[in-house]
CSV table of C-alpha atoms and ligand atoms in Angstrom, one decimal:
chain,number,residue,atom,x,y,z
A,1,MET,CA,-48.6,26.5,6.4
A,2,ALA,CA,-44.8,26.3,6.1
A,3,ILE,CA,-43.3,24.8,9.3
A,4,ASP,CA,-40.5,26.8,10.9
A,5,ALA,CA,-37.4,24.6,10.2
A,6,PRO,CA,-35.1,24.4,13.2
A,7,SER,CA,-32.1,25.0,10.9
A,8,SER,CA,-30.0,26.6,13.6
A,9,MET,CA,-30.4,23.5,15.7
A,10,LEU,CA,-28.8,21.4,13.0
A,11,ASP,CA,-25.7,23.6,13.3
A,12,TRP,CA,-25.2,22.3,16.9
A,13,PRO,CA,-22.1,20.2,17.5
A,14,PHE,CA,-24.3,17.2,18.4
A,15,PHE,CA,-24.8,16.5,14.7
A,16,GLU,CA,-22.7,15.2,11.8
A,17,ALA,CA,-23.2,16.1,8.1
A,18,ARG,CA,-25.3,12.9,7.6
A,19,HIS,CA,-27.7,14.1,10.2
A,20,ARG,CA,-28.2,17.5,8.6
A,21,THR,CA,-28.9,15.8,5.3
A,22,LEU,CA,-31.3,13.3,6.9
A,23,ALA,CA,-33.2,16.1,8.6
A,24,THR,CA,-33.6,18.0,5.3
A,25,ASP,CA,-34.5,14.9,3.4
A,26,ILE,CA,-37.2,13.7,5.7
A,27,ASP,CA,-38.8,17.1,5.9
A,28,ALA,CA,-38.9,17.3,2.1
A,29,TRP,CA,-40.4,13.7,2.0
A,30,CYS,CA,-43.1,14.7,4.5
A,31,ASN,CA,-44.0,17.7,2.4
A,32,GLU,CA,-44.2,15.7,-0.8
A,33,HIS,CA,-45.9,12.5,0.5
A,34,LEU,CA,-48.0,13.1,3.5
A,35,PRO,CA,-50.5,15.6,2.0
A,36,ALA,CA,-51.7,12.8,-0.4
A,37,VAL,CA,-52.7,10.6,2.6
A,38,SER,CA,-53.9,13.4,4.9
A,39,SER,CA,-57.4,11.9,4.9
A,40,LEU,CA,-55.9,8.7,6.5
A,41,LEU,CA,-54.0,10.5,9.2
A,42,HIS,CA,-56.8,11.6,11.5
A,43,GLU,CA,-59.6,9.2,10.8
A,44,ARG,CA,-60.7,7.3,13.9
A,45,ASP,CA,-62.4,4.6,11.8
A,46,GLY,CA,-59.6,4.2,9.2
A,47,VAL,CA,-56.7,4.2,11.7
A,48,ASP,CA,-55.6,0.6,11.0
A,49,GLU,CA,-55.5,1.1,7.2
A,50,GLY,CA,-53.8,4.5,7.7
A,51,CYS,CA,-51.1,3.0,9.9
A,52,ARG,CA,-50.5,0.0,7.5
A,53,GLN,CA,-50.2,2.4,4.6
A,54,LEU,CA,-47.8,4.7,6.4
A,55,VAL,CA,-45.6,1.7,7.4
A,56,ARG,CA,-45.5,0.7,3.7
A,57,MET,CA,-44.7,4.2,2.6
A,58,LEU,CA,-42.0,4.7,5.2
A,59,GLY,CA,-40.5,1.3,4.4
A,60,GLU,CA,-40.4,1.9,0.7
A,61,ALA,CA,-38.8,5.3,1.2
A,62,GLY,CA,-36.1,3.7,3.4
A,63,TRP,CA,-36.9,5.6,6.7
A,64,LEU,CA,-37.6,2.4,8.7
A,65,ARG,CA,-34.0,1.2,8.2
A,66,TYR,CA,-32.9,3.7,10.9
A,67,GLY,CA,-34.8,1.8,13.7
A,68,ILE,CA,-32.9,-1.4,12.9
A,69,GLY,CA,-29.4,-2.3,13.9
A,70,GLY,CA,-27.3,-4.3,11.4
A,71,ARG,CA,-26.7,-3.6,7.8
A,72,THR,CA,-27.0,-7.3,6.9
A,73,TYR,CA,-30.6,-7.2,8.2
A,74,GLY,CA,-31.7,-4.1,6.4
A,75,GLY,CA,-30.5,-1.5,9.0
A,76,ASP,CA,-28.9,1.8,8.0
A,77,GLY,CA,-25.9,1.0,10.1
A,78,ASP,CA,-24.6,-1.7,12.4
A,79,GLU,CA,-25.8,0.2,15.5
A,80,ILE,CA,-29.0,2.2,15.8
A,81,ASP,CA,-28.1,5.9,15.4
A,82,THR,CA,-30.1,7.6,18.1
A,83,ARG,CA,-29.7,11.1,16.7
A,84,ALA,CA,-31.0,9.9,13.3
A,85,VAL,CA,-34.1,8.2,15.0
A,86,CYS,CA,-34.7,11.4,17.0
A,87,LEU,CA,-34.5,13.7,14.0
A,88,LEU,CA,-36.9,11.4,12.0
A,89,ARG,CA,-39.4,11.3,14.9
A,90,GLU,CA,-39.2,15.0,15.6
A,91,THR,CA,-39.8,15.8,11.9
A,92,LEU,CA,-42.6,13.2,11.4
A,93,ALA,CA,-44.3,14.4,14.6
A,94,GLU,CA,-44.2,17.9,13.4
A,95,HIS,CA,-46.1,16.9,10.2
A,96,ALA,CA,-48.4,14.1,11.4
A,97,GLY,CA,-48.6,12.1,14.7
A,98,LEU,CA,-49.6,8.9,13.1
A,99,ALA,CA,-46.6,8.9,10.7
A,100,ASP,CA,-44.3,9.3,13.8
A,101,PHE,CA,-46.2,6.5,15.5
A,102,ALA,CA,-45.8,4.2,12.5
A,103,LEU,CA,-42.1,4.7,12.4
A,104,ALA,CA,-41.5,4.6,16.2
A,105,MET,CA,-43.3,1.3,16.6
A,106,GLN,CA,-41.3,-0.5,14.0
A,107,GLY,CA,-38.2,0.4,16.0
A,108,LEU,CA,-39.6,-0.3,19.5
A,109,GLY,CA,-41.3,-3.5,18.3
A,110,SER,CA,-38.2,-5.0,16.8
A,111,GLY,CA,-35.6,-3.4,19.1
A,112,ALA,CA,-35.3,-6.5,21.3
A,113,ILE,CA,-34.5,-8.6,18.2
A,114,THR,CA,-31.8,-6.1,17.1
A,115,LEU,CA,-30.3,-6.3,20.6
A,116,ALA,CA,-30.6,-10.0,21.4
A,117,GLY,CA,-31.9,-12.0,18.4
A,118,THR,CA,-30.1,-15.0,17.0
A,119,GLN,CA,-28.9,-14.7,13.4
A,120,ALA,CA,-32.0,-16.7,12.3
A,121,GLN,CA,-34.4,-14.5,14.3
A,122,LYS,CA,-32.8,-11.4,12.9
A,123,GLN,CA,-32.9,-12.7,9.3
A,124,ARG,CA,-36.5,-13.7,9.6
A,125,TYR,CA,-37.9,-10.5,11.1
A,126,LEU,CA,-35.6,-7.5,10.7
A,127,PRO,CA,-35.5,-7.1,6.9
A,128,ALA,CA,-39.3,-7.2,6.7
A,129,VAL,CA,-39.6,-4.6,9.5
A,130,ALA,CA,-37.1,-2.4,7.7
A,131,ASN,CA,-38.9,-2.5,4.4
A,132,GLY,CA,-42.3,-2.1,5.9
A,133,THR,CA,-43.7,-5.5,4.9
A,134,ALA,CA,-44.0,-6.7,8.6
A,135,ILE,CA,-45.6,-4.7,11.4
A,136,ALA,CA,-43.9,-5.0,14.8
A,137,ALA,CA,-45.3,-4.6,18.4
A,138,PHE,CA,-43.8,-4.5,21.9
A,139,ALA,CA,-46.0,-6.2,24.5
A,140,LEU,CA,-44.8,-5.5,28.1
A,141,THR,CA,-47.8,-3.9,29.9
A,142,GLU,CA,-50.5,-5.9,31.7
A,143,PRO,CA,-53.7,-4.9,33.4
A,144,GLU,CA,-52.0,-5.1,36.8
A,145,SER,CA,-48.5,-4.2,35.8
A,146,GLY,CA,-47.7,-0.9,34.1
A,147,SER,CA,-45.1,1.3,35.7
A,148,ASP,CA,-44.3,-1.6,38.0
A,149,VAL,CA,-42.9,-3.8,35.2
A,150,ALA,CA,-41.4,-6.4,37.4
A,151,ALA,CA,-44.9,-7.3,38.7
A,152,LEU,CA,-45.9,-8.8,35.3
A,153,ALA,CA,-47.8,-12.0,35.6
A,154,LEU,CA,-48.3,-13.5,32.1
A,155,THR,CA,-46.6,-17.0,32.4
A,156,ALA,CA,-44.5,-18.9,30.0
A,157,HIS,CA,-44.5,-22.5,31.1
A,158,ASP,CA,-41.7,-24.9,30.0
A,159,ASP,CA,-43.4,-27.9,28.4
A,160,GLY,CA,-40.7,-30.0,26.9
A,161,ASP,CA,-40.1,-28.8,23.4
A,162,ALA,CA,-42.2,-25.7,23.8
A,163,TYR,CA,-43.2,-22.8,26.0
A,164,VAL,CA,-46.9,-22.3,26.7
A,165,LEU,CA,-48.1,-18.7,27.3
A,166,ASP,CA,-51.1,-17.8,29.5
A,167,GLY,CA,-52.2,-14.4,30.6
A,168,GLU,CA,-52.9,-10.9,29.2
A,169,LYS,CA,-51.2,-7.9,27.8
A,170,THR,CA,-52.9,-4.5,27.4
A,171,TRP,CA,-52.4,-1.1,25.9
A,172,ILE,CA,-50.3,-2.7,23.1
A,173,SER,CA,-49.7,-0.3,20.2
A,174,ASN,CA,-50.2,-2.0,16.8
A,175,GLY,CA,-52.3,-4.6,18.7
A,176,GLY,CA,-54.6,-6.0,16.0
A,177,ILE,CA,-52.5,-5.1,13.0
A,178,ALA,CA,-49.0,-6.4,14.0
A,179,ASP,CA,-47.5,-9.4,12.3
A,180,PHE,CA,-45.6,-10.3,15.5
A,181,TYR,CA,-45.3,-9.2,19.1
A,182,ILE,CA,-42.3,-9.2,21.4
A,183,VAL,CA,-43.9,-10.6,24.6
A,184,PHE,CA,-42.3,-10.4,28.0
A,185,ALA,CA,-43.4,-13.3,30.2
A,186,ARG,CA,-42.7,-14.8,33.6
A,187,THR,CA,-40.5,-18.0,33.3
A,188,GLY,CA,-39.7,-18.1,37.0
A,189,GLU,CA,-35.9,-18.5,37.1
A,190,ALA,CA,-36.0,-16.1,40.1
A,191,PRO,CA,-38.5,-13.9,41.8
A,192,GLY,CA,-39.4,-10.4,40.3
A,193,ALA,CA,-37.4,-8.9,37.5
A,194,ARG,CA,-35.0,-11.8,37.3
A,195,GLY,CA,-37.7,-14.3,36.4
A,196,ILE,CA,-38.9,-12.8,33.1
A,197,SER,CA,-38.0,-13.9,29.6
A,198,ALA,CA,-38.8,-12.4,26.1
A,199,PHE,CA,-40.4,-14.2,23.2
A,200,ILE,CA,-41.2,-13.5,19.6
A,201,VAL,CA,-44.9,-14.4,19.0
A,202,ASP,CA,-46.3,-14.4,15.5
A,203,ALA,CA,-49.8,-12.8,15.4
A,204,ASP,CA,-51.3,-16.0,14.0
A,205,THR,CA,-50.1,-18.2,16.9
A,206,PRO,CA,-53.0,-20.4,18.0
A,207,GLY,CA,-54.1,-19.3,21.5
A,208,LEU,CA,-53.3,-15.7,21.0
A,209,LYS,CA,-56.4,-13.5,20.6
A,210,ILE,CA,-57.1,-9.8,20.2
A,211,ALA,CA,-59.5,-9.6,23.1
A,212,GLU,CA,-60.4,-5.9,22.9
A,213,ARG,CA,-59.6,-2.9,20.7
A,214,LEU,CA,-58.9,0.2,22.9
A,215,GLU,CA,-59.8,3.7,21.8
A,216,VAL,CA,-57.9,6.6,23.1
A,217,ILE,CA,-58.0,10.4,22.6
A,218,ALA,CA,-55.5,10.4,19.7
A,219,PRO,CA,-56.5,7.4,17.5
A,220,HIS,CA,-54.0,4.7,16.8
A,221,PRO,CA,-54.1,0.9,16.7
A,222,LEU,CA,-54.2,-0.3,20.4
A,223,ALA,CA,-55.4,-3.6,21.9
A,224,ARG,CA,-55.6,-5.9,24.8
A,225,LEU,CA,-54.2,-9.4,24.0
A,226,GLU,CA,-55.2,-12.7,25.6
A,227,PHE,CA,-52.9,-15.7,25.6
A,228,ALA,CA,-54.7,-19.0,26.4
A,229,GLY,CA,-52.3,-22.0,26.0
A,230,ALA,CA,-50.4,-20.3,23.2
A,231,ARG,CA,-47.7,-22.8,22.3
A,232,LEU,CA,-44.3,-21.5,21.1
A,233,SER,CA,-41.4,-23.4,19.8
A,234,LYS,CA,-38.3,-22.9,22.0
A,235,ARG,CA,-36.7,-21.1,19.1
A,236,CYS,CA,-39.1,-18.2,19.8
A,237,MET,CA,-37.3,-17.2,23.0
A,238,LEU,CA,-35.3,-14.0,22.6
A,239,GLY,CA,-32.1,-13.8,24.6
A,240,ALA,CA,-31.4,-16.0,27.6
A,241,PRO,CA,-34.0,-17.3,30.1
A,242,GLY,CA,-34.5,-14.8,32.9
A,243,GLU,CA,-32.9,-11.9,30.9
A,244,GLY,CA,-36.2,-10.5,29.6
A,245,PHE,CA,-36.6,-7.6,32.0
A,246,LYS,CA,-33.1,-6.3,31.2
A,247,LEU,CA,-33.8,-6.7,27.5
A,248,ALA,CA,-37.0,-4.7,27.9
A,249,MET,CA,-35.2,-1.9,29.7
A,250,ARG,CA,-32.3,-1.9,27.2
A,251,THR,CA,-34.9,-1.5,24.4
A,252,LEU,CA,-36.7,1.3,26.2
A,253,ASP,CA,-33.3,3.0,26.8
A,254,ILE,CA,-32.8,3.3,23.1
A,255,PHE,CA,-36.3,4.6,22.3
A,256,ARG,CA,-37.0,6.7,25.4
A,257,THR,CA,-35.1,9.7,24.1
A,258,SER,CA,-37.0,9.4,20.8
A,259,VAL,CA,-40.3,9.8,22.6
A,260,ALA,CA,-38.9,13.1,23.8
A,261,ALA,CA,-38.0,14.0,20.2
A,262,ALA,CA,-41.5,13.3,19.1
A,263,ALA,CA,-42.8,15.6,21.8
A,264,LEU,CA,-40.4,18.2,20.6
A,265,GLY,CA,-41.8,17.9,17.1
A,266,PHE,CA,-45.4,18.4,18.4
A,267,ALA,CA,-44.3,21.4,20.3
A,268,ARG,CA,-42.5,23.0,17.3
A,269,ARG,CA,-45.7,22.5,15.2
A,270,ALA,CA,-47.7,24.2,18.0
A,271,LEU,CA,-45.3,27.2,18.1
A,272,ALA,CA,-45.5,27.5,14.3
A,273,GLU,CA,-49.3,27.4,14.5
A,274,ALA,CA,-49.3,30.0,17.3
A,275,LEU,CA,-47.0,32.4,15.4
A,276,HIS,CA,-49.3,32.2,12.4
A,277,ARG,CA,-52.5,32.8,14.3
A,278,ALA,CA,-51.0,35.6,16.5
A,279,SER,CA,-49.7,37.4,13.4
A,280,THR,CA,-52.9,37.3,11.5
A,281,ARG,CA,-55.7,37.6,14.1
A,282,HIS,CA,-56.9,41.2,14.5
A,283,LEU,CA,-58.4,42.4,17.7
A,284,PHE,CA,-58.4,45.8,19.6
A,285,GLY,CA,-57.3,47.5,16.4
A,286,GLN,CA,-54.0,45.6,16.2
A,287,THR,CA,-52.8,42.0,15.7
A,288,LEU,CA,-52.7,39.5,18.6
A,289,SER,CA,-48.9,39.4,18.2
A,290,ASP,CA,-48.7,43.1,19.0
A,291,LEU,CA,-49.8,42.5,22.6
A,292,PRO,CA,-47.0,42.1,25.1
A,293,LEU,CA,-48.7,39.2,26.8
A,294,THR,CA,-48.8,37.3,23.6
A,295,GLN,CA,-45.1,38.0,23.0
A,296,THR,CA,-44.3,36.7,26.5
A,297,LYS,CA,-46.3,33.5,25.8
A,298,LEU,CA,-44.5,33.0,22.5
A,299,ALA,CA,-41.1,33.6,24.2
A,300,GLN,CA,-41.9,31.1,26.9
A,301,MET,CA,-42.9,28.5,24.2
A,302,ALA,CA,-39.6,29.1,22.4
A,303,LEU,CA,-37.6,28.7,25.6
A,304,THR,CA,-39.3,25.5,26.5
A,305,ILE,CA,-38.7,24.1,23.0
A,306,ASP,CA,-35.0,25.1,22.9
A,307,SER,CA,-34.3,23.6,26.3
A,308,ALA,CA,-36.1,20.4,25.4
A,309,ALA,CA,-34.1,20.2,22.1
A,310,LEU,CA,-30.8,20.6,24.0
A,311,LEU,CA,-31.8,17.8,26.4
A,312,VAL,CA,-33.0,15.5,23.6
A,313,TYR,CA,-29.9,15.8,21.5
A,314,ARG,CA,-27.5,15.7,24.4
A,315,ALA,CA,-29.0,12.4,25.4
A,316,ALA,CA,-29.0,11.1,21.8
A,317,TRP,CA,-25.4,12.2,21.2
A,318,MET,CA,-24.2,10.7,24.4
A,319,ARG,CA,-25.8,7.4,23.6
A,320,ASP,CA,-24.2,7.4,20.1
A,321,GLN,CA,-20.9,7.9,21.9
A,322,GLY,CA,-21.5,4.7,23.8
A,323,LYS,CA,-22.0,6.6,27.1
A,324,ARG,CA,-24.5,5.7,29.9
A,325,VAL,CA,-27.6,7.9,29.5
A,326,THR,CA,-29.9,6.8,32.3
A,327,ARG,CA,-30.2,10.3,33.8
A,328,GLU,CA,-30.0,12.3,30.5
A,329,ALA,CA,-32.7,10.2,28.7
A,330,ALA,CA,-35.0,10.5,31.7
A,331,MET,CA,-34.5,14.3,31.9
A,332,ALA,CA,-35.1,14.6,28.1
A,333,LYS,CA,-38.3,12.6,28.2
A,334,TRP,CA,-39.6,14.3,31.4
A,335,HIS,CA,-38.9,17.9,30.2
A,336,ALA,CA,-39.8,17.5,26.5
A,337,THR,CA,-43.1,15.8,27.1
A,338,GLU,CA,-44.2,18.0,30.0
A,339,GLY,CA,-42.9,21.1,28.2
A,340,ALA,CA,-44.7,20.2,24.9
A,341,GLN,CA,-48.0,19.8,26.8
A,342,GLN,CA,-47.5,23.4,28.1
A,343,VAL,CA,-46.5,24.7,24.6
A,344,ILE,CA,-49.5,23.1,23.0
A,345,ASP,CA,-51.8,24.4,25.6
A,346,ALA,CA,-50.5,27.9,25.0
A,347,ALA,CA,-51.1,27.5,21.3
A,348,VAL,CA,-54.7,26.4,21.9
A,349,GLN,CA,-55.1,29.6,24.1
A,350,ILE,CA,-53.7,31.8,21.3
A,351,TRP,CA,-56.1,30.2,18.8
A,352,GLY,CA,-59.1,31.0,21.1
A,353,ALA,CA,-62.3,29.1,20.3
A,354,GLN,CA,-60.8,27.8,17.1
A,355,GLY,CA,-58.2,26.1,19.2
A,356,VAL,CA,-60.7,23.7,20.7
A,357,ARG,CA,-62.6,23.1,17.5
A,358,SER,CA,-62.4,19.4,16.5
A,359,GLY,CA,-59.9,18.8,13.7
A,360,THR,CA,-57.9,22.0,13.9
A,361,THR,CA,-54.2,21.3,14.1
A,362,VAL,CA,-53.7,22.6,17.7
A,363,GLU,CA,-56.7,20.6,18.9
A,364,THR,CA,-55.2,17.5,17.3
A,365,LEU,CA,-51.8,18.2,18.9
A,366,TYR,CA,-53.5,18.7,22.3
A,367,ARG,CA,-54.8,15.2,22.1
A,368,GLU,CA,-51.7,13.7,20.5
A,369,ILE,CA,-49.3,14.9,23.3
A,370,ARG,CA,-51.1,13.6,26.3
A,371,ALA,CA,-50.2,9.9,26.2
A,372,LEU,CA,-46.4,10.7,25.8
A,373,ARG,CA,-46.4,11.8,29.4
A,374,ILE,CA,-47.6,8.3,30.4
A,375,TYR,CA,-46.0,5.6,28.2
A,376,GLU,CA,-42.5,4.3,28.1
A,377,GLY,CA,-42.2,5.5,31.7
A,378,ALA,CA,-44.5,8.1,33.1
A,379,THR,CA,-43.1,11.5,34.2
A,380,GLU,CA,-43.0,10.4,37.8
A,381,VAL,CA,-40.9,7.4,36.9
A,382,GLN,CA,-38.4,9.6,35.0
A,383,GLN,CA,-38.3,11.9,38.1
A,384,LEU,CA,-37.5,8.9,40.3
A,385,ILE,CA,-34.7,7.8,37.8
A,386,VAL,CA,-33.1,11.2,37.9
A,387,GLY,CA,-33.3,11.5,41.7
A,388,ARG,CA,-31.9,8.1,42.3
A,389,ASP,CA,-29.1,8.5,39.8
A,390,LEU,CA,-28.1,11.8,41.5
A,391,LEU,CA,-28.1,10.2,44.9
A,392,ALA,CA,-26.1,7.2,43.7
A,393,GLN,CA,-23.5,9.3,42.1
A,394,HIS,CA,-23.3,11.5,45.3
A,395,ALA,CA,-22.9,8.4,47.5
A,396,ALA,CA,-20.2,7.1,45.1
A,397,ARG,CA,-18.3,10.4,45.3
A,398,GLU,CA,-18.6,10.6,49.1
A,399,GLY,CA,-17.4,7.0,49.4
A,400,ALA,CA,-14.4,7.8,47.3
A,401,VAL,CA,-13.5,10.8,49.4
A,402,ARG,CA,-13.8,8.9,52.8
B,501,FAD,C1,-51.3,5.4,23.9
B,501,FAD,C2,-50.6,4.3,24.7
B,501,FAD,C3,-49.8,3.4,24.0
B,501,FAD,C4,-49.1,2.4,24.7
B,501,FAD,N1,-48.4,1.5,24.0
B,501,FAD,C5,-47.8,0.4,24.7
B,501,FAD,C6,-47.1,-0.6,24.0
B,501,FAD,O1,-46.9,-0.5,22.8
B,501,FAD,N2,-46.6,-1.6,24.8
B,501,FAD,C7,-46.7,-1.7,26.1
B,501,FAD,O2,-46.2,-2.6,26.7
B,501,FAD,N3,-47.3,-0.7,26.8
B,501,FAD,C8,-47.9,0.3,26.1
B,501,FAD,N4,-48.6,1.3,26.8
B,501,FAD,C9,-48.7,1.2,28.3
B,501,FAD,C10,-47.8,2.2,29.0
B,501,FAD,O3,-46.5,1.8,28.9
B,501,FAD,C11,-48.4,2.2,30.5
B,501,FAD,O4,-49.6,2.9,30.4
B,501,FAD,C12,-47.4,2.9,31.4
B,501,FAD,O5,-46.3,2.1,31.7
B,501,FAD,C13,-48.1,3.3,32.8
B,501,FAD,O6,-48.7,2.1,33.3
B,501,FAD,P1,-50.2,2.2,33.8
B,501,FAD,O7,-51.1,2.8,32.7
B,501,FAD,O8,-50.6,0.9,34.3
B,501,FAD,O9,-50.2,3.2,35.0
B,501,FAD,P2,-49.8,2.9,36.5
B,501,FAD,O10,-48.6,2.1,36.5
B,501,FAD,O11,-51.0,2.4,37.2
B,501,FAD,O12,-49.4,4.4,37.0
B,501,FAD,C14,-50.4,5.4,37.1
B,501,FAD,C15,-49.8,6.7,37.4
B,501,FAD,O13,-49.1,6.6,38.6
B,501,FAD,C16,-48.0,7.5,38.6
B,501,FAD,N5,-46.8,6.8,39.0
B,501,FAD,C17,-46.2,5.8,38.4
B,501,FAD,N6,-45.1,5.4,39.1
B,501,FAD,C18,-45.0,6.3,40.1
B,501,FAD,C19,-44.1,6.4,41.2
B,501,FAD,N7,-43.0,5.6,41.3
B,501,FAD,N8,-44.3,7.4,42.1
B,501,FAD,C20,-45.4,8.3,42.0
B,501,FAD,N9,-46.3,8.2,41.0
B,501,FAD,C21,-46.1,7.2,40.1
B,501,FAD,C22,-47.9,8.1,37.2
B,501,FAD,O14,-48.5,9.4,37.1
B,501,FAD,C23,-48.7,7.1,36.4
B,501,FAD,O15,-49.3,7.7,35.2
B,501,FAD,C24,-49.2,2.3,26.1
B,501,FAD,C25,-50.0,3.3,26.8
B,501,FAD,C26,-50.7,4.3,26.1
B,501,FAD,C27,-51.5,5.3,26.9
């Protein structure tokens, strides 16, 4: 089925000519290349190989360059173009969730190197991430520290010429297939968030073990990692000691809006599927789409999608202008992921029993969307961010008036 291209959105003033070209090109690439690997895209057993192959394909085609900052290191530009990353993720998600995941993780897993790496670190890792020959992962979450990031407990002990890592990370995307992990560990310069540092850990580091592979409702590579006396050269520290928490938040700041863009892509696909089914399903002597209740449902889906798109590209545009986007990115992620869940649920309803049949597109989307409301800051965390930001700005205005 042809996917309804959001051509009118590309006319919005948030975009420049290069973004319009990029959106058209990635859509054409998906149509040409993803059908050939469709058997790999949804296989629970073949998810590792599917992901590796997608990373290779995306790298060869040049799409991974957009998640890297610095032309010298294989990036498309010197800064990460948030609108480009969002358009890529939206379009890939519309076609295949695993293809979006493969692209997103290369950016998230190497983002801290783009932001804080030394020249040598950038040279060693970023070109390989950009051309798809090295797979990246971002390891922040632990069994006892998810939303409460500052509570992380994995330690990095200073041992003369090395740091020694002990502890666990869990729910790590690309865990098991990554070539390196960006690991956030407690180095203890200060309590809480100010005592965390970041490290680049190669997957073959002695003492690092894939302790458990984790299966979730929408299959993709995911693992729990154990560190037992994993010894790292001091050159593996990323950024300054004690600056790891800030670096993790800066990385998430870039990619949070792109999670919203992926949700938008899933929602667009669900609407396209719903329109197709409603227009072709006959019942009560007419088509499903003739029924006013169906039209209302479709209208609500379109409203949710357009409002999410406006929030996503407002946040992406603002970030590309160098503006602070704490509130805007949080609003985009909150609204786009929650809205996509509702849109997809409505599409399942329109498809009736076929909508819950394993392997149908809307059933796949129903599983794909769920985790986006949890990772990179659960919805409740985004709500807190928005609320606190509003109150802080209100207090600043009041203070200025008094
Ligand atoms: C598919 C998937 C992929 C992931 N990939 C990665 C990865 O690559 N790297 C990585 O480091 N982590 C990854 N994660 C982990 C993810 O970031 C965490 O799951 C997330 O931060 C939430 O942490 P938690 O699961 O421990 O939930 P908890 O922190 O225990 O929170 C549980 C629930 O409490 C609610 N909540 C949280 N905070 C508040 C609050 N302040 N007020 C009220 N309610 C609240 C939310 O509903 C939340 O879902 C992934 C998770 C999933 C599901």
